[in-house]
Amino acid sequence: MIITKKAIPRRTILRGIGATVALPFLDGMIPAFAATPEPLGRLSIVFSPNGMNMDKWTPVGEGAAFELSPILEPLAPFRDRLLVLSGLNNSIGDAMPGEGESAPHERAGAVFLTTVHPKREGRVGISMDQIAAKELGKHTQLASLELGLHSNDVVGQCEKSWSCAYLNTLSWRSPTTPLPIEYRPRAVFERLFGDSDSTDRAARRAQIQKDRSILDSVTQAAASLMRTVGASDRARLGEYLDGMRDVERRIQLAEEQSSRELPTLDRPAGIPASFEEHAKLMFDLQVLAYQTDLTRVITFMMGPEQSNRSYPEIGVPDVHHGLSHHQHDPEKLAKLYQINVYHSKIFAYYLEKLRSTPDGDGSLLDHLMVLFGCSMSDGNDHLL
């Protein structure tokens, strides 16, 4: 073993033309004879809309001996890390005397991370992810990321003149400042690794045609760094860059495919064709963001409250929101169950990706608290 007194700075980046690429944590960033640094505190929130089929969601038993429910079964590989919290309620979101019973989905989205009674015009409270970001964000380039799989183009007033912000996002920086989600993988990628903030479609097409890669622009810097680190760091850095290049390739492929088709309201240009591909790509971007310590707080919406997405790829052509109002119809409950399991399976993909990504003396999953859930339990009764 060769010991030197030098260590690579934790904030080392690879610079190229119009791009800066952050690095994952490497052994070479630990000074000789120094103890392994304390794990970073990180928070991940993953949200599924419209409630659950509660008979298939709630586990049987308490404590370590609980039995995984059918909806939670895809999370079996992570059982030893799993806490299922029951008996919770967020009734602070319920209508008060004189307010009426309207806008249950807006109310649910408003209180999920705030537990503050919402006002119709768009006033609620600071969300817990932003409370965490105020502290954890002191150490990162981005205080937090707010991501999702739905367009946030709908603004203004929604049901019964309630603010649409309650459906579009879960994150509130202040009682009156909602943080919009980003659903376009390219925009997230460039926010993390590139300096271009252009959303012009013609400019984006030109970039695709030139096949300009952010990683291509930092190849020389990466090769230089490879010569200065040990074998384990070379392997780790190589895996990281390969993973990053794969994410970029998938984004470019989605853009190329969508540029050959007529744009639709449901799938703007640059969005993968399927829900699962879109979700996995966004999860991979979250892993990259944590891996490079560009942020330590991410909130991710698999859909907004009142989501009318359908899932023909799993044999459910019915809209999600309609199925959540099942009226105890066995057929509708069965289809809602399919959607709930589908979301759990995609969430399990994210957990596995975190578990397989090295971080310090463990993995990203070892050093991350993840919250997965809904803003209401039974969507049929709008129970918060």
Tab-separated table of C-alpha atoms in Angstrom, residues 1-383:
chain	number	residue	atom	x	y	z
A	1	MET	CA	0.000	0.000	0.000
A	2	ILE	CA	1.306	3.449	-0.921
A	3	ILE	CA	0.497	6.187	1.568
A	4	THR	CA	0.703	9.864	0.712
A	5	LYS	CA	-0.243	12.997	2.597
A	6	LYS	CA	-2.415	14.250	-0.239
A	7	ALA	CA	-6.128	13.770	-0.620
A	8	ILE	CA	-8.467	14.735	-3.438
A	9	PRO	CA	-10.790	17.552	-2.295
A	10	ARG	CA	-14.367	16.364	-1.751
A	11	ARG	CA	-15.627	19.097	-4.082
A	12	THR	CA	-13.387	18.092	-6.991
A	13	ILE	CA	-15.166	18.394	-10.340
A	14	LEU	CA	-14.324	17.546	-13.932
A	15	ARG	CA	-14.457	20.612	-16.143
A	16	GLY	CA	-15.203	20.606	-19.851
A	17	ILE	CA	-16.647	22.951	-22.440
A	18	GLY	CA	-19.923	24.180	-21.030
A	19	ALA	CA	-20.074	21.458	-18.389
A	20	THR	CA	-18.888	20.599	-14.911
A	21	VAL	CA	-19.263	17.052	-13.630
A	22	ALA	CA	-19.247	16.403	-9.900
A	23	LEU	CA	-17.574	13.252	-8.585
A	24	PRO	CA	-18.846	10.533	-6.261
A	25	PHE	CA	-17.105	9.944	-2.934
A	26	LEU	CA	-13.750	8.245	-3.573
A	27	ASP	CA	-11.258	6.605	-1.243
A	28	GLY	CA	-8.719	9.136	-2.479
A	29	MET	CA	-10.717	11.901	-0.829
A	30	ILE	CA	-9.839	10.530	2.613
A	31	PRO	CA	-6.502	11.839	3.938
A	32	ALA	CA	-3.932	9.206	4.920
A	33	PHE	CA	-4.610	7.641	8.342
A	34	ALA	CA	-7.822	9.634	8.700
A	35	ALA	CA	-10.958	7.903	9.897
A	36	THR	CA	-13.772	7.337	7.425
A	37	PRO	CA	-15.927	10.475	7.419
A	38	GLU	CA	-19.294	10.394	9.124
A	39	PRO	CA	-22.101	9.363	6.729
A	40	LEU	CA	-23.981	12.240	5.152
A	41	GLY	CA	-27.528	12.908	6.269
A	42	ARG	CA	-29.919	12.617	3.322
A	43	LEU	CA	-33.685	12.636	2.849
A	44	SER	CA	-35.747	11.128	0.029
A	45	ILE	CA	-39.538	11.413	-0.235
A	46	VAL	CA	-41.426	9.302	-2.780
A	47	PHE	CA	-45.132	10.035	-3.175
A	48	SER	CA	-47.876	7.888	-4.707
A	49	PRO	CA	-51.255	9.592	-5.358
A	50	ASN	CA	-54.938	8.802	-4.803
A	51	GLY	CA	-54.613	6.560	-1.767
A	52	MET	CA	-54.278	2.778	-1.583
A	53	ASN	CA	-56.355	-0.369	-1.597
A	54	MET	CA	-56.095	-0.475	2.176
A	55	ASP	CA	-57.035	-4.157	2.580
A	56	LYS	CA	-53.991	-5.017	0.439
A	57	TRP	CA	-51.718	-2.321	1.929
A	58	THR	CA	-51.922	-2.753	5.707
A	59	PRO	CA	-49.528	-5.409	7.093
A	60	VAL	CA	-50.616	-8.023	9.611
A	61	GLY	CA	-48.932	-7.966	13.025
A	62	GLU	CA	-46.718	-5.488	14.821
A	63	GLY	CA	-43.021	-5.062	15.489
A	64	ALA	CA	-40.350	-7.052	13.674
A	65	ALA	CA	-42.701	-10.019	13.156
A	66	PHE	CA	-45.154	-8.187	10.897
A	67	GLU	CA	-46.201	-9.836	7.635
A	68	LEU	CA	-45.683	-7.881	4.457
A	69	SER	CA	-48.943	-6.986	2.752
A	70	PRO	CA	-49.465	-7.832	-0.947
A	71	ILE	CA	-48.785	-4.220	-2.025
A	72	LEU	CA	-45.589	-4.109	0.046
A	73	GLU	CA	-44.383	-7.532	-1.097
A	74	PRO	CA	-42.088	-6.046	-3.804
A	75	LEU	CA	-40.131	-4.467	-0.911
A	76	ALA	CA	-39.353	-7.869	0.652
A	77	PRO	CA	-35.602	-7.632	-0.213
A	78	PHE	CA	-35.453	-4.550	2.039
A	79	ARG	CA	-37.571	-5.886	4.898
A	80	ASP	CA	-34.775	-5.518	7.458
A	81	ARG	CA	-34.659	-1.772	6.703
A	82	LEU	CA	-38.411	-1.231	6.554
A	83	LEU	CA	-40.688	0.502	9.054
A	84	VAL	CA	-44.417	0.557	8.300
A	85	LEU	CA	-46.192	3.239	10.303
A	86	SER	CA	-49.891	2.648	10.963
A	87	GLY	CA	-52.556	4.606	12.818
A	88	LEU	CA	-51.467	7.965	11.443
A	89	ASN	CA	-53.849	10.699	10.366
A	90	ASN	CA	-53.495	14.170	8.945
A	91	SER	CA	-56.968	15.441	9.772
A	92	ILE	CA	-55.588	18.962	10.101
A	93	GLY	CA	-56.386	19.105	6.394
A	94	ASP	CA	-60.096	18.381	6.878
A	95	ALA	CA	-62.591	21.136	6.237
A	96	MET	CA	-63.412	23.355	9.200
A	97	PRO	CA	-66.884	24.748	9.920
A	98	GLY	CA	-67.888	27.170	7.219
A	99	GLU	CA	-65.303	25.923	4.689
A	100	GLY	CA	-67.419	23.221	3.070
A	101	GLU	CA	-66.139	19.765	2.068
A	102	SER	CA	-64.779	20.632	-1.353
A	103	ALA	CA	-61.335	19.998	-2.836
A	104	PRO	CA	-60.321	16.900	-0.818
A	105	HIS	CA	-57.372	16.138	-3.105
A	106	GLU	CA	-56.048	19.690	-2.897
A	107	ARG	CA	-56.317	19.510	0.894
A	108	ALA	CA	-54.525	16.153	0.960
A	109	GLY	CA	-51.624	17.359	-1.181
A	110	ALA	CA	-51.340	20.514	0.891
A	111	VAL	CA	-50.921	18.809	4.254
A	112	PHE	CA	-48.858	15.720	3.311
A	113	LEU	CA	-45.514	17.327	4.206
A	114	THR	CA	-46.753	20.406	6.077
A	115	THR	CA	-49.417	19.236	8.590
A	116	VAL	CA	-50.761	22.807	8.451
A	117	HIS	CA	-54.389	23.645	7.667
A	118	PRO	CA	-54.469	24.974	4.081
A	119	LYS	CA	-56.222	28.076	2.782
A	120	ARG	CA	-58.104	28.074	-0.505
A	121	GLU	CA	-55.923	30.735	-2.153
A	122	GLY	CA	-52.638	28.901	-1.613
A	123	ARG	CA	-51.370	29.406	1.925
A	124	VAL	CA	-50.296	26.466	4.025
A	125	GLY	CA	-46.934	26.051	5.797
A	126	ILE	CA	-43.280	25.185	5.257
A	127	SER	CA	-42.983	21.542	4.199
A	128	MET	CA	-40.768	19.147	6.128
A	129	ASP	CA	-38.449	18.561	3.151
A	130	GLN	CA	-37.703	22.290	3.071
A	131	ILE	CA	-37.080	22.341	6.814
A	132	ALA	CA	-34.505	19.613	6.215
A	133	ALA	CA	-33.119	21.462	3.190
A	134	LYS	CA	-32.447	24.586	5.253
A	135	GLU	CA	-29.890	22.605	7.235
A	136	LEU	CA	-28.635	19.954	4.803
A	137	GLY	CA	-28.589	22.428	1.916
A	138	LYS	CA	-25.863	24.475	3.591
A	139	HIS	CA	-23.354	21.913	2.340
A	140	THR	CA	-24.536	21.313	-1.235
A	141	GLN	CA	-24.825	23.098	-4.556
A	142	LEU	CA	-28.601	22.548	-4.625
A	143	ALA	CA	-30.528	22.826	-1.386
A	144	SER	CA	-33.171	20.409	-2.691
A	145	LEU	CA	-34.715	18.911	-5.803
A	146	GLU	CA	-38.448	18.713	-6.465
A	147	LEU	CA	-39.200	16.147	-9.156
A	148	GLY	CA	-42.205	14.344	-10.598
A	149	LEU	CA	-43.716	12.560	-13.571
A	150	HIS	CA	-46.483	15.024	-14.418
A	151	SER	CA	-46.587	18.351	-16.208
A	152	ASN	CA	-46.984	21.345	-13.916
A	153	ASP	CA	-48.428	23.519	-16.664
A	154	VAL	CA	-51.808	23.779	-14.918
A	155	VAL	CA	-51.733	26.829	-12.657
A	156	GLY	CA	-54.240	29.154	-11.038
A	157	GLN	CA	-57.439	27.670	-9.645
A	158	CYS	CA	-58.512	24.039	-9.693
A	159	GLU	CA	-61.446	22.313	-7.970
A	160	LYS	CA	-63.889	24.734	-6.318
A	161	SER	CA	-61.415	27.609	-6.925
A	162	TRP	CA	-58.693	26.036	-4.776
A	163	SER	CA	-55.081	26.730	-5.748
A	164	CYS	CA	-53.651	24.233	-8.254
A	165	ALA	CA	-50.331	24.423	-6.402
A	166	TYR	CA	-51.724	21.903	-3.914
A	167	LEU	CA	-51.934	19.321	-6.712
A	168	ASN	CA	-48.737	20.189	-8.567
A	169	THR	CA	-46.220	20.007	-5.723
A	170	LEU	CA	-45.682	18.829	-2.153
A	171	SER	CA	-42.896	21.285	-1.315
A	172	TRP	CA	-43.383	24.748	0.184
A	173	ARG	CA	-40.425	27.009	0.926
A	174	SER	CA	-42.691	29.406	2.821
A	175	PRO	CA	-46.427	29.426	3.589
A	176	THR	CA	-47.059	31.141	0.260
A	177	THR	CA	-44.163	29.845	-1.892
A	178	PRO	CA	-44.726	26.456	-3.551
A	179	LEU	CA	-41.732	24.890	-5.306
A	180	PRO	CA	-42.653	23.561	-8.765
A	181	ILE	CA	-41.611	20.049	-9.708
A	182	GLU	CA	-39.478	19.261	-12.753
A	183	TYR	CA	-40.601	16.299	-14.865
A	184	ARG	CA	-38.251	16.601	-17.863
A	185	PRO	CA	-35.179	14.344	-17.508
A	186	ARG	CA	-33.050	16.573	-19.751
A	187	ALA	CA	-33.770	19.628	-17.606
A	188	VAL	CA	-32.844	17.703	-14.443
A	189	PHE	CA	-29.657	16.352	-16.047
A	190	GLU	CA	-28.505	19.783	-17.162
A	191	ARG	CA	-29.375	21.313	-13.811
A	192	LEU	CA	-27.065	18.781	-12.213
A	193	PHE	CA	-24.251	18.656	-14.757
A	194	GLY	CA	-24.576	21.300	-17.458
A	195	ASP	CA	-24.706	25.078	-17.624
A	196	SER	CA	-27.380	25.373	-20.331
A	197	ASP	CA	-30.761	26.556	-19.139
A	198	SER	CA	-32.250	26.887	-22.609
A	199	THR	CA	-35.542	25.110	-23.181
A	200	ASP	CA	-35.826	26.194	-26.806
A	201	ARG	CA	-36.938	23.190	-28.853
A	202	ALA	CA	-34.860	24.130	-31.916
A	203	ALA	CA	-31.746	24.529	-29.802
A	204	ARG	CA	-32.383	21.152	-28.182
A	205	ARG	CA	-32.801	19.479	-31.580
A	206	ALA	CA	-29.541	20.990	-32.771
A	207	GLN	CA	-27.806	19.616	-29.700
A	208	ILE	CA	-29.133	16.134	-30.429
A	209	GLN	CA	-27.993	16.307	-34.062
A	210	LYS	CA	-24.500	17.256	-33.021
A	211	ASP	CA	-24.562	14.357	-30.552
A	212	ARG	CA	-22.871	16.604	-28.065
A	213	SER	CA	-22.374	14.797	-24.759
A	214	ILE	CA	-21.573	16.474	-21.479
A	215	LEU	CA	-19.298	13.549	-20.663
A	216	ASP	CA	-17.493	13.857	-23.999
A	217	SER	CA	-16.505	17.387	-23.017
A	218	VAL	CA	-14.819	16.234	-19.796
A	219	THR	CA	-13.113	13.096	-21.153
A	220	GLN	CA	-9.625	14.583	-20.954
A	221	ALA	CA	-10.109	15.729	-17.370
A	222	ALA	CA	-11.463	12.301	-16.412
A	223	ALA	CA	-8.505	10.528	-18.001
A	224	SER	CA	-6.097	12.788	-16.129
A	225	LEU	CA	-7.804	12.094	-12.800
A	226	MET	CA	-7.791	8.339	-13.452
A	227	ARG	CA	-3.987	8.405	-13.517
A	228	THR	CA	-3.801	9.910	-10.026
A	229	VAL	CA	-6.094	7.584	-8.070
A	230	GLY	CA	-5.857	4.012	-6.871
A	231	ALA	CA	-7.308	0.924	-8.530
A	232	SER	CA	-10.482	0.849	-6.422
A	233	ASP	CA	-11.198	4.503	-7.164
A	234	ARG	CA	-10.543	3.963	-10.877
A	235	ALA	CA	-13.109	1.181	-10.875
A	236	ARG	CA	-15.625	3.234	-8.898
A	237	LEU	CA	-15.119	6.315	-11.074
A	238	GLY	CA	-15.418	4.206	-14.214
A	239	GLU	CA	-18.713	2.688	-13.034
A	240	TYR	CA	-20.043	6.131	-12.121
A	241	LEU	CA	-19.163	7.663	-15.498
A	242	ASP	CA	-20.591	4.634	-17.329
A	243	GLY	CA	-23.821	4.980	-15.359
A	244	MET	CA	-23.982	8.687	-16.049
A	245	ARG	CA	-23.382	8.123	-19.750
A	246	ASP	CA	-26.179	5.542	-19.808
A	247	VAL	CA	-28.595	8.053	-18.264
A	248	GLU	CA	-27.603	10.661	-20.826
A	249	ARG	CA	-27.979	8.131	-23.649
A	250	ARG	CA	-31.507	7.265	-22.505
A	251	ILE	CA	-32.437	10.949	-22.351
A	252	GLN	CA	-31.152	11.499	-25.884
A	253	LEU	CA	-33.023	8.420	-27.110
A	254	ALA	CA	-36.272	9.714	-25.616
A	255	GLU	CA	-35.713	13.086	-27.289
A	256	GLU	CA	-34.961	11.498	-30.652
A	257	GLN	CA	-38.030	9.274	-30.462
A	258	SER	CA	-40.326	12.100	-29.456
A	259	SER	CA	-38.983	14.370	-32.196
A	260	ARG	CA	-40.270	11.850	-34.768
A	261	GLU	CA	-43.790	11.925	-33.350
A	262	LEU	CA	-46.450	14.590	-33.093
A	263	PRO	CA	-46.310	16.191	-29.640
A	264	THR	CA	-49.197	15.465	-27.293
A	265	LEU	CA	-50.366	17.060	-24.080
A	266	ASP	CA	-49.643	13.853	-22.173
A	267	ARG	CA	-46.092	13.373	-23.385
A	268	PRO	CA	-44.056	16.496	-24.073
A	269	ALA	CA	-40.903	16.172	-26.181
A	270	GLY	CA	-38.036	14.443	-24.427
A	271	ILE	CA	-40.140	12.323	-22.088
A	272	PRO	CA	-39.733	8.514	-22.278
A	273	ALA	CA	-42.647	6.755	-23.900
A	274	SER	CA	-43.705	4.634	-20.940
A	275	PHE	CA	-44.467	5.534	-17.341
A	276	GLU	CA	-41.983	2.943	-16.059
A	277	GLU	CA	-39.135	4.161	-18.273
A	278	HIS	CA	-39.797	7.743	-17.216
A	279	ALA	CA	-39.926	6.816	-13.514
A	280	LYS	CA	-36.737	4.726	-13.612
A	281	LEU	CA	-34.839	7.433	-15.484
A	282	MET	CA	-35.892	10.016	-12.896
A	283	PHE	CA	-34.882	7.654	-10.082
A	284	ASP	CA	-31.476	7.159	-11.720
A	285	LEU	CA	-31.010	10.925	-11.828
A	286	GLN	CA	-31.809	11.090	-8.117
A	287	VAL	CA	-29.162	8.465	-7.392
A	288	LEU	CA	-26.610	10.491	-9.368
A	289	ALA	CA	-27.553	13.637	-7.432
A	290	TYR	CA	-27.010	11.894	-4.082
A	291	GLN	CA	-23.892	10.095	-5.294
A	292	THR	CA	-22.200	13.371	-6.230
A	293	ASP	CA	-23.525	15.220	-3.161
A	294	LEU	CA	-25.102	17.897	-5.332
A	295	THR	CA	-28.130	17.747	-3.040
A	296	ARG	CA	-29.192	15.813	0.051
A	297	VAL	CA	-32.950	16.378	-0.132
A	298	ILE	CA	-35.214	15.184	-2.979
A	299	THR	CA	-39.004	15.049	-3.167
A	300	PHE	CA	-40.423	12.918	-5.967
A	301	MET	CA	-44.070	12.631	-7.037
A	302	MET	CA	-45.036	9.492	-8.972
A	303	GLY	CA	-48.188	11.407	-9.783
A	304	PRO	CA	-50.252	14.331	-8.505
A	305	GLU	CA	-53.314	13.991	-6.344
A	306	GLN	CA	-56.371	13.447	-8.542
A	307	SER	CA	-54.127	11.852	-11.181
A	308	ASN	CA	-56.082	10.590	-14.184
A	309	ARG	CA	-53.215	8.554	-15.621
A	310	SER	CA	-54.151	5.131	-16.958
A	311	TYR	CA	-51.859	2.089	-17.023
A	312	PRO	CA	-52.607	-0.017	-20.134
A	313	GLU	CA	-49.098	-1.510	-19.884
A	314	ILE	CA	-50.266	-3.515	-16.847
A	315	GLY	CA	-53.750	-4.149	-18.164
A	316	VAL	CA	-55.453	-1.186	-16.477
A	317	PRO	CA	-56.868	1.197	-19.111
A	318	ASP	CA	-59.061	2.901	-16.488
A	319	VAL	CA	-57.948	6.224	-14.986
A	320	HIS	CA	-56.321	6.041	-11.572
A	321	HIS	CA	-58.472	8.674	-9.859
A	322	GLY	CA	-61.698	7.020	-10.986
A	323	LEU	CA	-60.551	3.651	-9.638
A	324	SER	CA	-59.705	5.191	-6.275
A	325	HIS	CA	-63.443	5.972	-5.972
A	326	HIS	CA	-64.160	2.277	-6.083
A	327	GLN	CA	-67.374	2.245	-4.008
A	328	HIS	CA	-66.142	-1.175	-2.804
A	329	ASP	CA	-66.583	-2.604	-6.287
A	330	PRO	CA	-64.344	-5.744	-6.374
A	331	GLU	CA	-63.334	-5.143	-9.991
A	332	LYS	CA	-62.257	-1.562	-9.342
A	333	LEU	CA	-60.467	-2.572	-6.142
A	334	ALA	CA	-58.555	-5.241	-8.054
A	335	LYS	CA	-57.415	-2.696	-10.653
A	336	LEU	CA	-56.446	-0.185	-7.958
A	337	TYR	CA	-54.425	-2.940	-6.323
A	338	GLN	CA	-52.589	-3.547	-9.629
A	339	ILE	CA	-51.607	0.123	-9.800
A	340	ASN	CA	-50.488	0.160	-6.153
A	341	VAL	CA	-48.291	-2.930	-6.672
A	342	TYR	CA	-46.884	-1.445	-9.881
A	343	HIS	CA	-45.794	1.688	-8.016
A	344	SER	CA	-44.228	-0.455	-5.273
A	345	LYS	CA	-42.256	-2.455	-7.836
A	346	ILE	CA	-40.869	0.703	-9.423
A	347	PHE	CA	-40.046	2.065	-5.959
A	348	ALA	CA	-38.182	-1.204	-5.235
A	349	TYR	CA	-36.052	-0.518	-8.348
A	350	TYR	CA	-34.983	2.767	-6.755
A	351	LEU	CA	-34.118	1.098	-3.447
A	352	GLU	CA	-32.033	-1.535	-5.212
A	353	LYS	CA	-30.195	1.155	-7.160
A	354	LEU	CA	-29.411	2.948	-3.887
A	355	ARG	CA	-28.286	-0.285	-2.230
A	356	SER	CA	-25.927	-1.142	-5.089
A	357	THR	CA	-24.287	2.319	-5.148
A	358	PRO	CA	-21.205	2.554	-2.872
A	359	ASP	CA	-21.026	5.488	-0.474
A	360	GLY	CA	-18.231	5.752	2.072
A	361	ASP	CA	-18.138	2.592	4.144
A	362	GLY	CA	-21.555	1.431	2.917
A	363	SER	CA	-24.111	2.239	0.261
A	364	LEU	CA	-26.351	5.194	-0.496
A	365	LEU	CA	-29.258	3.256	0.998
A	366	ASP	CA	-27.306	2.901	4.252
A	367	HIS	CA	-26.974	6.676	4.475
A	368	LEU	CA	-30.429	7.800	3.379
A	369	MET	CA	-33.844	8.063	5.019
A	370	VAL	CA	-36.612	7.319	2.520
A	371	LEU	CA	-40.303	8.063	3.049
A	372	PHE	CA	-42.747	6.290	0.714
A	373	GLY	CA	-46.466	6.885	0.997
A	374	CYS	CA	-49.694	8.686	0.094
A	375	SER	CA	-51.383	11.810	1.365
A	376	MET	CA	-54.606	9.864	1.991
A	377	SER	CA	-55.280	6.260	2.928
A	378	ASP	CA	-58.583	5.241	1.320
A	379	GLY	CA	-59.186	7.427	-1.719
A	380	ASN	CA	-62.809	6.310	-1.826
A	381	ASP	CA	-63.554	8.083	1.458
A	382	HIS	CA	-60.842	10.779	1.107
A	383	LEU	CA	-59.397	9.778	4.489
